[in-house]
C-alpha cells in the first residue's frame, strides 16, 4: 500500500528469521500478488483514459461540445451524448468484468493456506499474509508459496526433490539441499522457532538459475547458492515435508519477476480506425471549408435580398462571420460519416464471434470436459492476421509422457513396425498389446506390442539379458514400496523412468539400492550387485556409466548415452553390428523417437583397482580436479561392446504434426521457445516435422560470449545469402531500412533453413548491437528453436519480432513460465494442461489441445477478419451515401446548414433502420456461404429492417404520438398521404433497381472472368456434391532419412554423487539378500509361469540363440 516509500533500487536484501518487526523496517513486499489492472479507486480514471485513446471517442466528445453551442448547432446534443455514453458504459462494463475475473483468480491464489511457524506452533495462514523471514512448512505435492531458503526436510542430509515445470517447463525432478547446520533442526518446532539466522543476499531479480547469499548464525557464516533455495511455483515431490525461510515474497519472487505486466491490447483494425477517423475528419474539414466559402459568397450576393423578410437590420450579419458559423454547423451535420454506432456494432460483432468460439464443438476436449474459451472479446479479427506463432514445448506440443516404443538388440529391432515400411517383417499379433499379468510386479500401464522380445527373454538370449540388465542397473532411479506393497519408482528424469519400467516388465526388476549396492530381481531371482563406481551424466559427456561387480565376481561397466559419443568408444570388433545399429538409429530418429546407445565392457580386476586408485587421488586434488576426473572417465569408457539402442517416444499431443503443417501452408512461421535442453527440443522439432532431414541447413548458435555469438550469426548469414549480405557486421541498422532490406532478401531466399539457439547465446544475441543480425537470420529461416530460455527471454524474443518486424504475433503455452510471453504477444493463448492454470488466466483465448489452434486461426480468425473488413466497407459506404446528401443539398438551401432529413431519421438511421443487415453480414457471413445468397437469416434481417422502418414511420406520423408529444411529432398524416401517390413507389423501385443492378453485374462478371480463390473453392464444392468419386487412400511412405542422431536425455548432473554418497538414501530394513549372494526369490519364478502359460517347457531356458560377433 505504501510502495511509494519503498526504495526504488534495492541493492541487497537483509532478512532475519522469525522476526517480523526487524524485517518490517525494510518495507519488503508481502506475499500478495496482483495481476489485475484496476481497483475501485483507479478504475474510472484509467479506464476512461484508455477509452479516449481511441481517436473516435475523443472526436465524438469534441462534437458534443460543439453541439452545446446554439449558434452553430442545428442538431440537439442528445443525438451524440446518448450513443457516446452508451458505448463508453458498455466498454467499461466489459473491462470491469474481465478485471473482476483477474481479481477472482488473484484471490484464489492469495487465499491458499500455508503452515507458518508462529510462537513455536504451526498456524494456517493465507499466502497473502506470509511475510519475509517467516518459517513455513511444506508437504509433499504442495506448491511453494514464496522463494524459500531450505532449512530442513524429511529426507536424509536435508535433501528435497522439486518439480520446476511452472518455471522452466522441465518435468524431470531437481534436487535441493539444506545447509548441514540447519538440516539438524529437523521438524523440532521449538528449535525452528528459536532459529534467528540473518540472510544477506542479492536483490530481487529474474534469474532463475542464480542465487548468491550468506547465512550468519551462531557466530559463523555459510555461503548460499541456488541449490539451497526453493522458488515459488515449484512443487515439492517425493519428500514428506520440509521447512523453509521466506527470502522473497509476492512480486519480489523470481516467478513474478519473470511474469511481465498486463498490457492494454488493441487490434490492427482499431489502429486503422484511428487513422481513418483522422483522415475522415480532415475530409470533413475540407467539405466544411467549401460549404463555408459558399455560404459567405451566397450571403454576400444573394442574402441581402432576404433581410427584409427576416427582419434583419442592414449590416447586422457579416458574410464572413456567417461562413465561419456555417463551417462548424456543417462539421456537426456531416459527422454521421463516422457515427458512434459503428463502435457499438463492432463490439456486438466481436461478442458474437467470441460466442462462436465458445460454442464450437470441434474445439471441445471431451477428455477433460474443457471447451474453448474466448477470454476477451476485442481481439477476434486479429486471429486472422497472425504471422508468427511462439510456442512452448513441454505440455503444449508434448503430453509430458515418455513411453518405451522400440529397441535394437544385437542387430535386431523389437517394437512396433510401421506398415508403410514395406521391407519390415510382419509381427504376429502386432495389434494386441502383450500380456504381462504373469509378472506380478509389472507396471500395468506399460504397453508393448512386439511379442518377439518376450520370446527372446524366454529363450534365454544372453544379449537380451545383458541389455535389460543394463537398463535395470545404469540409472539414478530410487525405489520404494507404497502402503499396498507395490513397487514405486522415484525418477529424476522421465526417460530413465521409461527405460527402467521396460526392464521391469520384461523380468529385470530394479528393487532397491544403497550407496554400495544395487538389487535387481532377474526373472524371479534376487541378485545384488556391488556398485564400485558411478560415472555421472553431464551435458559434455552426454553419457552415464556404472561399474558393478556381479555375484560371480566379474566387474562390468555398463554405459548408455548419445550414439554420436558412445560409438567413438566402441571396440573395433563391433564394426558389423555398428553398421546395423546405425541404420536402426537413423530409422528411430526419422520417426522422432528419443534414442540412446547401449554398451558394456568387461573389466579386469587388477586394471580396475589401479584406475580406482587414480580416481581417489584425483578427487583429493584442489586444482584441475574436474579435468582429471573427466580424463579418467574417458580412459575407462573405451573398447566398449555394443549391445544396441533404445527408442523412447516423448508423446506429442494429438494432431500436433498436422496442425503445424497446416499453419506452415498458411505462411505462418512457428518458433519454439522452451526451457528444455537443446537435444530434447531438437528431437521434438523432428518429431513435429518442423525440422526435417531435407532442410538445406540447420544453424546452431551456442556461443558463450557476445563475440562468439556475433561470429556464428555472421557465418550463418553468409551461408544463407552470401558474404556480400553480411556487411552490417552486427551494427545497428535504421529500423525502416532494415525492414525494407529484410523483405527484399526474404524473397530471394530459396530452400528451407532452421535456427537453433541456446539461452546463454540468446542473452548476448538480444543485445542492441547483435539483435538485428539475430532477427534478420531468424526471419529468413523456416523454423526457429530457442532452448534453455528463461520466461523473460521468451517475452524478449516475442517483443523483438513484434516491434522490429511489425508483425502480428501469437504466443501459446500452458505453464507459469509462459505467462510473460503470452502477455507480450498480440494474442495470448493458454492451454489448460498439466502445469496449472496460470497461463490460462493470463491468456486471451484458452483451450485444452494444441491442435485446436488450427481451427482458431484458420476458421474463426479468418472468418472474423473477413467479416469485420466486409462490415466496415459496407458501413462506410452506407454512411457516406447517407451523409453526402447534406453536402449536395447545401447548394440548394443557400449553404444554410439545413438538414434534408428530420432529426429522428438521423438518430435512428444507424441505430435501427440499417443496423440489422450489416450486423447480420458481420456476424454470420462465411467465405463459403456469402450473404448474397438468400438464407433465412438474410430474409429475417433485411425484410425485418424494412418492416421496422415503415412501422416507426407510421407511428411517428400518427395521431396518437402527436397527442402525446405535439412539439416533437407535428407531421400528422404525412405518411398516409405520401404513400398513396404511385410516383412515390415508382421512385423507391427505380432507386432500388438502379442501386442493385450494377453491383450484381460487376459481381457476376468478376466471378465469371476473374474468380477469386473462394469462388473457385465454392465451385469445386458444388461439383463434388454432384459427383463424389471414391478415393483410394494412398499410404504415406516415409522418406529414408540421412544419418542424424535422435539422442535426447532429460537428465541432470549431480545425481551420481548423491547416490554414491548415500545422502538421498532413507533408512530401511536390510535387503533379503546380503553381500553378493544369489538366492531364489520364489519357488517358481514368473518366467517359468510364463513358459507354462505358453505351453513351452522349462528346458527352453538352456537354448542359446545369441549372435556371436
PDB file of C-alpha atoms in Angstrom, residues 124-348:
ATOM      1  CA  UNK A 124      -2.601 -21.870   8.956  1.00  0.00           C
ATOM      2  CA  UNK A 125      -2.032 -18.535   7.284  1.00  0.00           C
ATOM      3  CA  UNK A 126      -3.227 -17.299   3.921  1.00  0.00           C
ATOM      4  CA  UNK A 127      -0.495 -16.918   1.350  1.00  0.00           C
ATOM      5  CA  UNK A 128      -1.045 -13.158   1.207  1.00  0.00           C
ATOM      6  CA  UNK A 129      -0.303 -12.896   4.947  1.00  0.00           C
ATOM      7  CA  UNK A 130       3.048 -14.677   4.724  1.00  0.00           C
ATOM      8  CA  UNK A 131       5.898 -12.253   5.451  1.00  0.00           C
ATOM      9  CA  UNK A 132       9.575 -12.165   4.624  1.00  0.00           C
ATOM     10  CA  UNK A 133      11.505 -14.020   7.343  1.00  0.00           C
ATOM     11  CA  UNK A 134       8.659 -16.411   8.237  1.00  0.00           C
ATOM     12  CA  UNK A 135       9.438 -20.113   8.600  1.00  0.00           C
ATOM     13  CA  UNK A 136       6.836 -22.206   6.774  1.00  0.00           C
ATOM     14  CA  UNK A 137       6.236 -25.908   6.361  1.00  0.00           C
ATOM     15  CA  UNK A 138       5.624 -27.590   3.006  1.00  0.00           C
ATOM     16  CA  UNK A 139       4.263 -31.079   2.442  1.00  0.00           C
ATOM     17  CA  UNK A 140       4.557 -33.482  -0.471  1.00  0.00           C
ATOM     18  CA  UNK A 141       2.888 -32.397  -3.758  1.00  0.00           C
ATOM     19  CA  UNK A 142       2.337 -28.883  -2.381  1.00  0.00           C
ATOM     20  CA  UNK A 143       3.046 -25.657  -4.286  1.00  0.00           C
ATOM     21  CA  UNK A 144       5.786 -23.471  -2.851  1.00  0.00           C
ATOM     22  CA  UNK A 145       4.261 -20.239  -1.519  1.00  0.00           C
ATOM     23  CA  UNK A 146       7.313 -17.966  -1.810  1.00  0.00           C
ATOM     24  CA  UNK A 147      11.051 -18.089  -2.532  1.00  0.00           C
ATOM     25  CA  UNK A 148      12.442 -20.071   0.413  1.00  0.00           C
ATOM     26  CA  UNK A 149      15.797 -20.886   1.924  1.00  0.00           C
ATOM     27  CA  UNK A 150      15.566 -24.635   2.621  1.00  0.00           C
ATOM     28  CA  UNK A 151      16.202 -25.293   6.328  1.00  0.00           C
ATOM     29  CA  UNK A 152      15.411 -28.974   6.823  1.00  0.00           C
ATOM     30  CA  UNK A 153      13.448 -31.832   5.286  1.00  0.00           C
ATOM     31  CA  UNK A 154      12.238 -35.376   5.867  1.00  0.00           C
ATOM     32  CA  UNK A 155      14.976 -36.764   3.602  1.00  0.00           C
ATOM     33  CA  UNK A 156      18.486 -37.607   4.790  1.00  0.00           C
ATOM     34  CA  UNK A 157      21.004 -34.741   4.843  1.00  0.00           C
ATOM     35  CA  UNK A 158      18.250 -32.154   4.298  1.00  0.00           C
ATOM     36  CA  UNK A 159      17.560 -33.086   0.674  1.00  0.00           C
ATOM     37  CA  UNK A 160      14.282 -32.452  -1.104  1.00  0.00           C
ATOM     38  CA  UNK A 161      13.017 -33.005  -4.635  1.00  0.00           C
ATOM     39  CA  UNK A 162      11.144 -30.370  -6.613  1.00  0.00           C
ATOM     40  CA  UNK A 163       9.415 -30.133  -9.960  1.00  0.00           C
ATOM     41  CA  UNK A 164      10.068 -26.851 -11.775  1.00  0.00           C
ATOM     42  CA  UNK A 165       7.645 -27.212 -14.697  1.00  0.00           C
ATOM     43  CA  UNK A 166       5.987 -23.895 -13.819  1.00  0.00           C
ATOM     44  CA  UNK A 167       9.339 -22.109 -14.086  1.00  0.00           C
ATOM     45  CA  UNK A 168      11.265 -23.709 -16.938  1.00  0.00           C
ATOM     46  CA  UNK A 169       8.890 -26.297 -18.410  1.00  0.00           C
ATOM     47  CA  UNK A 170      11.036 -29.274 -17.350  1.00  0.00           C
ATOM     48  CA  UNK A 171       9.246 -32.202 -15.728  1.00  0.00           C
ATOM     49  CA  UNK A 172      12.330 -34.054 -14.514  1.00  0.00           C
ATOM     50  CA  UNK A 173      12.870 -33.701 -10.788  1.00  0.00           C
ATOM     51  CA  UNK A 174      15.595 -31.481  -9.381  1.00  0.00           C
ATOM     52  CA  UNK A 175      17.267 -31.845  -6.017  1.00  0.00           C
ATOM     53  CA  UNK A 176      17.784 -29.110  -3.438  1.00  0.00           C
ATOM     54  CA  UNK A 177      19.599 -29.480  -0.130  1.00  0.00           C
ATOM     55  CA  UNK A 178      19.724 -27.582   3.129  1.00  0.00           C
ATOM     56  CA  UNK A 179      22.906 -26.481   4.838  1.00  0.00           C
ATOM     57  CA  UNK A 180      24.193 -29.074   7.286  1.00  0.00           C
ATOM     58  CA  UNK A 181      23.870 -26.597  10.179  1.00  0.00           C
ATOM     59  CA  UNK A 182      20.150 -26.070   9.517  1.00  0.00           C
ATOM     60  CA  UNK A 183      19.254 -29.619   8.452  1.00  0.00           C
ATOM     61  CA  UNK A 184      19.854 -30.669  12.055  1.00  0.00           C
ATOM     62  CA  UNK A 185      16.823 -28.594  13.078  1.00  0.00           C
ATOM     63  CA  UNK A 186      14.601 -31.296  11.590  1.00  0.00           C
ATOM     64  CA  UNK A 187      10.913 -30.888  12.475  1.00  0.00           C
ATOM     65  CA  UNK A 188      11.522 -29.675  16.037  1.00  0.00           C
ATOM     66  CA  UNK A 189       9.188 -26.674  16.327  1.00  0.00           C
ATOM     67  CA  UNK A 190      10.954 -25.241  19.358  1.00  0.00           C
ATOM     68  CA  UNK A 191      14.373 -25.302  17.690  1.00  0.00           C
ATOM     69  CA  UNK A 192      12.973 -23.913  14.438  1.00  0.00           C
ATOM     70  CA  UNK A 193      11.209 -21.122  16.353  1.00  0.00           C
ATOM     71  CA  UNK A 194      14.496 -20.182  18.021  1.00  0.00           C
ATOM     72  CA  UNK A 195      16.313 -20.073  14.689  1.00  0.00           C
ATOM     73  CA  UNK A 196      17.357 -16.419  14.279  1.00  0.00           C
ATOM     74  CA  UNK A 197      19.804 -16.571  11.389  1.00  0.00           C
ATOM     75  CA  UNK A 198      20.309 -13.483   9.221  1.00  0.00           C
ATOM     76  CA  UNK A 199      20.472 -13.864   5.441  1.00  0.00           C
ATOM     77  CA  UNK A 200      22.228 -11.216   3.355  1.00  0.00           C
ATOM     78  CA  UNK A 201      21.597 -11.906  -0.320  1.00  0.00           C
ATOM     79  CA  UNK A 202      21.098 -10.372  -3.752  1.00  0.00           C
ATOM     80  CA  UNK A 203      18.207  -8.033  -4.503  1.00  0.00           C
ATOM     81  CA  UNK A 204      15.088  -9.414  -6.220  1.00  0.00           C
ATOM     82  CA  UNK A 205      15.807 -10.349  -9.862  1.00  0.00           C
ATOM     83  CA  UNK A 206      14.527 -12.626 -12.629  1.00  0.00           C
ATOM     84  CA  UNK A 207      17.478 -15.028 -12.902  1.00  0.00           C
ATOM     85  CA  UNK A 208      16.110 -18.499 -12.191  1.00  0.00           C
ATOM     86  CA  UNK A 209      19.453 -20.318 -12.165  1.00  0.00           C
ATOM     87  CA  UNK A 210      21.359 -17.997  -9.855  1.00  0.00           C
ATOM     88  CA  UNK A 211      21.241 -17.107  -6.182  1.00  0.00           C
ATOM     89  CA  UNK A 212      24.047 -15.620  -4.084  1.00  0.00           C
ATOM     90  CA  UNK A 213      23.847 -15.011  -0.362  1.00  0.00           C
ATOM     91  CA  UNK A 214      25.332 -15.582   3.082  1.00  0.00           C
ATOM     92  CA  UNK A 215      23.660 -17.005   6.194  1.00  0.00           C
ATOM     93  CA  UNK A 216      25.004 -15.702   9.505  1.00  0.00           C
ATOM     94  CA  UNK A 217      24.086 -17.855  12.503  1.00  0.00           C
ATOM     95  CA  UNK A 218      25.804 -18.845  15.732  1.00  0.00           C
ATOM     96  CA  UNK A 219      28.838 -16.636  15.075  1.00  0.00           C
ATOM     97  CA  UNK A 220      29.570 -18.331  11.744  1.00  0.00           C
ATOM     98  CA  UNK A 221      28.829 -17.580   8.136  1.00  0.00           C
ATOM     99  CA  UNK A 222      27.664 -20.009   5.460  1.00  0.00           C
ATOM    100  CA  UNK A 223      27.602 -19.400   1.711  1.00  0.00           C
ATOM    101  CA  UNK A 224      24.246 -19.861  -0.010  1.00  0.00           C
ATOM    102  CA  UNK A 225      23.754 -20.991  -3.619  1.00  0.00           C
ATOM    103  CA  UNK A 226      20.877 -21.790  -5.940  1.00  0.00           C
ATOM    104  CA  UNK A 227      20.849 -25.399  -4.665  1.00  0.00           C
ATOM    105  CA  UNK A 228      19.785 -24.156  -1.218  1.00  0.00           C
ATOM    106  CA  UNK A 229      16.724 -22.245  -2.454  1.00  0.00           C
ATOM    107  CA  UNK A 230      13.220 -23.370  -3.467  1.00  0.00           C
ATOM    108  CA  UNK A 231      11.372 -20.932  -5.723  1.00  0.00           C
ATOM    109  CA  UNK A 232       7.720 -20.012  -5.796  1.00  0.00           C
ATOM    110  CA  UNK A 233       5.872 -22.015  -8.456  1.00  0.00           C
ATOM    111  CA  UNK A 234       7.791 -25.244  -7.761  1.00  0.00           C
ATOM    112  CA  UNK A 235       6.045 -28.337  -6.441  1.00  0.00           C
ATOM    113  CA  UNK A 236       7.520 -30.464  -3.675  1.00  0.00           C
ATOM    114  CA  UNK A 237       7.845 -34.093  -4.852  1.00  0.00           C
ATOM    115  CA  UNK A 238       8.871 -37.351  -3.218  1.00  0.00           C
ATOM    116  CA  UNK A 239       9.510 -35.501   0.059  1.00  0.00           C
ATOM    117  CA  UNK A 240       7.161 -35.871   3.017  1.00  0.00           C
ATOM    118  CA  UNK A 241       7.839 -32.420   4.432  1.00  0.00           C
ATOM    119  CA  UNK A 242      10.337 -29.606   4.551  1.00  0.00           C
ATOM    120  CA  UNK A 243      10.784 -26.268   6.327  1.00  0.00           C
ATOM    121  CA  UNK A 244      11.933 -23.092   4.661  1.00  0.00           C
ATOM    122  CA  UNK A 245      12.566 -19.450   5.477  1.00  0.00           C
ATOM    123  CA  UNK A 246      10.927 -16.834   3.240  1.00  0.00           C
ATOM    124  CA  UNK A 247      13.526 -14.728   1.390  1.00  0.00           C
ATOM    125  CA  UNK A 248      11.443 -13.154  -1.387  1.00  0.00           C
ATOM    126  CA  UNK A 249       7.659 -12.792  -1.283  1.00  0.00           C
ATOM    127  CA  UNK A 250       4.889 -11.823  -3.705  1.00  0.00           C
ATOM    128  CA  UNK A 251       6.041  -9.537  -6.543  1.00  0.00           C
ATOM    129  CA  UNK A 252       9.694  -9.941  -5.491  1.00  0.00           C
ATOM    130  CA  UNK A 253       9.725 -13.695  -6.172  1.00  0.00           C
ATOM    131  CA  UNK A 254      11.611 -14.825  -9.256  1.00  0.00           C
ATOM    132  CA  UNK A 255       8.406 -16.246 -10.742  1.00  0.00           C
ATOM    133  CA  UNK A 256       6.608 -12.896 -10.570  1.00  0.00           C
ATOM    134  CA  UNK A 257       9.745 -11.033 -11.698  1.00  0.00           C
ATOM    135  CA  UNK A 258       9.514 -13.107 -14.890  1.00  0.00           C
ATOM    136  CA  UNK A 259       5.769 -12.661 -15.356  1.00  0.00           C
ATOM    137  CA  UNK A 260       5.754  -9.244 -17.017  1.00  0.00           C
ATOM    138  CA  UNK A 261       2.988  -6.646 -16.867  1.00  0.00           C
ATOM    139  CA  UNK A 262      -0.552  -6.858 -18.169  1.00  0.00           C
ATOM    140  CA  UNK A 263      -0.692  -4.786 -21.334  1.00  0.00           C
ATOM    141  CA  UNK A 264      -3.591  -2.996 -22.992  1.00  0.00           C
ATOM    142  CA  UNK A 265      -4.014  -4.880 -26.279  1.00  0.00           C
ATOM    143  CA  UNK A 266      -5.576  -3.310 -29.358  1.00  0.00           C
ATOM    144  CA  UNK A 267      -6.168  -4.821 -32.780  1.00  0.00           C
ATOM    145  CA  UNK A 268      -4.795  -3.598 -36.071  1.00  0.00           C
ATOM    146  CA  UNK A 269      -8.331  -2.616 -37.108  1.00  0.00           C
ATOM    147  CA  UNK A 270      -8.644  -0.402 -34.018  1.00  0.00           C
ATOM    148  CA  UNK A 271      -5.427   1.344 -35.008  1.00  0.00           C
ATOM    149  CA  UNK A 272      -6.619   1.577 -38.616  1.00  0.00           C
ATOM    150  CA  UNK A 273      -9.885   3.123 -37.481  1.00  0.00           C
ATOM    151  CA  UNK A 274      -7.974   5.747 -35.519  1.00  0.00           C
ATOM    152  CA  UNK A 275      -6.129   6.681 -38.704  1.00  0.00           C
ATOM    153  CA  UNK A 276      -9.333   6.574 -40.769  1.00  0.00           C
ATOM    154  CA  UNK A 277     -11.120   8.847 -38.324  1.00  0.00           C
ATOM    155  CA  UNK A 278      -8.321  11.401 -38.654  1.00  0.00           C
ATOM    156  CA  UNK A 279      -8.457  11.230 -42.465  1.00  0.00           C
ATOM    157  CA  UNK A 280     -12.235  11.468 -42.469  1.00  0.00           C
ATOM    158  CA  UNK A 281     -12.131  14.407 -40.101  1.00  0.00           C
ATOM    159  CA  UNK A 282      -9.717  16.064 -42.490  1.00  0.00           C
ATOM    160  CA  UNK A 283     -12.126  15.262 -45.316  1.00  0.00           C
ATOM    161  CA  UNK A 284     -14.992  16.806 -43.314  1.00  0.00           C
ATOM    162  CA  UNK A 285     -12.914  19.929 -42.680  1.00  0.00           C
ATOM    163  CA  UNK A 286     -12.384  20.274 -46.440  1.00  0.00           C
ATOM    164  CA  UNK A 287     -16.135  19.870 -47.107  1.00  0.00           C
ATOM    165  CA  UNK A 288     -16.888  22.335 -44.312  1.00  0.00           C
ATOM    166  CA  UNK A 289     -14.486  24.890 -45.787  1.00  0.00           C
ATOM    167  CA  UNK A 290     -16.075  24.517 -49.253  1.00  0.00           C
ATOM    168  CA  UNK A 291     -19.573  24.957 -47.833  1.00  0.00           C
ATOM    169  CA  UNK A 292     -18.488  27.846 -45.591  1.00  0.00           C
ATOM    170  CA  UNK A 293     -16.959  29.658 -48.586  1.00  0.00           C
ATOM    171  CA  UNK A 294     -20.169  29.011 -50.495  1.00  0.00           C
ATOM    172  CA  UNK A 295     -22.203  30.418 -47.608  1.00  0.00           C
ATOM    173  CA  UNK A 296     -20.086  33.592 -47.474  1.00  0.00           C
ATOM    174  CA  UNK A 297     -20.453  34.118 -51.234  1.00  0.00           C
ATOM    175  CA  UNK A 298     -24.184  33.407 -51.097  1.00  0.00           C
ATOM    176  CA  UNK A 299     -24.711  35.773 -48.157  1.00  0.00           C
ATOM    177  CA  UNK A 300     -22.747  38.479 -49.922  1.00  0.00           C
ATOM    178  CA  UNK A 301     -24.517  38.170 -53.280  1.00  0.00           C
ATOM    179  CA  UNK A 302     -27.994  36.807 -52.571  1.00  0.00           C
ATOM    180  CA  UNK A 303     -28.533  37.018 -48.836  1.00  0.00           C
ATOM    181  CA  UNK A 304     -29.217  40.779 -48.869  1.00  0.00           C
ATOM    182  CA  UNK A 305     -32.483  40.133 -50.725  1.00  0.00           C
ATOM    183  CA  UNK A 306     -33.801  38.065 -47.806  1.00  0.00           C
ATOM    184  CA  UNK A 307     -33.047  40.507 -44.996  1.00  0.00           C
ATOM    185  CA  UNK A 308     -36.324  42.327 -45.463  1.00  0.00           C
ATOM    186  CA  UNK A 309     -38.272  39.116 -44.987  1.00  0.00           C
ATOM    187  CA  UNK A 310     -36.176  38.059 -41.993  1.00  0.00           C
ATOM    188  CA  UNK A 311     -36.383  41.468 -40.284  1.00  0.00           C
ATOM    189  CA  UNK A 312     -32.607  41.886 -40.223  1.00  0.00           C
ATOM    190  CA  UNK A 313     -31.107  45.326 -39.965  1.00  0.00           C
ATOM    191  CA  UNK A 314     -28.556  46.236 -42.581  1.00  0.00           C
ATOM    192  CA  UNK A 315     -25.093  45.171 -41.621  1.00  0.00           C
ATOM    193  CA  UNK A 316     -26.278  43.073 -38.694  1.00  0.00           C
ATOM    194  CA  UNK A 317     -24.932  39.836 -40.196  1.00  0.00           C
ATOM    195  CA  UNK A 318     -21.423  39.757 -41.680  1.00  0.00           C
ATOM    196  CA  UNK A 319     -20.978  37.292 -44.562  1.00  0.00           C
ATOM    197  CA  UNK A 320     -17.542  36.157 -43.351  1.00  0.00           C
ATOM    198  CA  UNK A 321     -18.761  35.541 -39.825  1.00  0.00           C
ATOM    199  CA  UNK A 322     -21.775  33.729 -41.265  1.00  0.00           C
ATOM    200  CA  UNK A 323     -19.400  31.456 -43.201  1.00  0.00           C
ATOM    201  CA  UNK A 324     -17.402  30.816 -40.022  1.00  0.00           C
ATOM    202  CA  UNK A 325     -20.527  29.704 -38.118  1.00  0.00           C
ATOM    203  CA  UNK A 326     -21.684  27.649 -41.097  1.00  0.00           C
ATOM    204  CA  UNK A 327     -18.360  25.776 -41.142  1.00  0.00           C
ATOM    205  CA  UNK A 328     -18.910  24.466 -37.608  1.00  0.00           C
ATOM    206  CA  UNK A 329     -22.575  23.729 -38.322  1.00  0.00           C
ATOM    207  CA  UNK A 330     -21.638  21.516 -41.254  1.00  0.00           C
ATOM    208  CA  UNK A 331     -18.956  19.758 -39.192  1.00  0.00           C
ATOM    209  CA  UNK A 332     -21.784  18.715 -36.835  1.00  0.00           C
ATOM    210  CA  UNK A 333     -24.215  17.748 -39.615  1.00  0.00           C
ATOM    211  CA  UNK A 334     -21.682  15.735 -41.638  1.00  0.00           C
ATOM    212  CA  UNK A 335     -20.264  13.895 -38.604  1.00  0.00           C
ATOM    213  CA  UNK A 336     -22.521  10.912 -39.377  1.00  0.00           C
ATOM    214  CA  UNK A 337     -19.866   9.695 -41.838  1.00  0.00           C
ATOM    215  CA  UNK A 338     -18.309   8.089 -38.743  1.00  0.00           C
ATOM    216  CA  UNK A 339     -21.253   7.574 -36.389  1.00  0.00           C
ATOM    217  CA  UNK A 340     -20.627   6.303 -32.923  1.00  0.00           C
ATOM    218  CA  UNK A 341     -22.933   3.390 -33.675  1.00  0.00           C
ATOM    219  CA  UNK A 342     -20.010   1.995 -35.689  1.00  0.00           C
ATOM    220  CA  UNK A 343     -18.232   1.123 -32.449  1.00  0.00           C
ATOM    221  CA  UNK A 344     -21.373  -0.296 -30.880  1.00  0.00           C
ATOM    222  CA  UNK A 345     -21.849  -2.527 -33.932  1.00  0.00           C
ATOM    223  CA  UNK A 346     -18.188  -3.624 -33.826  1.00  0.00           C
ATOM    224  CA  UNK A 347     -18.486  -4.634 -30.162  1.00  0.00           C
ATOM    225  CA  UNK A 348     -21.684  -6.593 -30.915  1.00  0.00           C
TER     226      UNK A 348
END
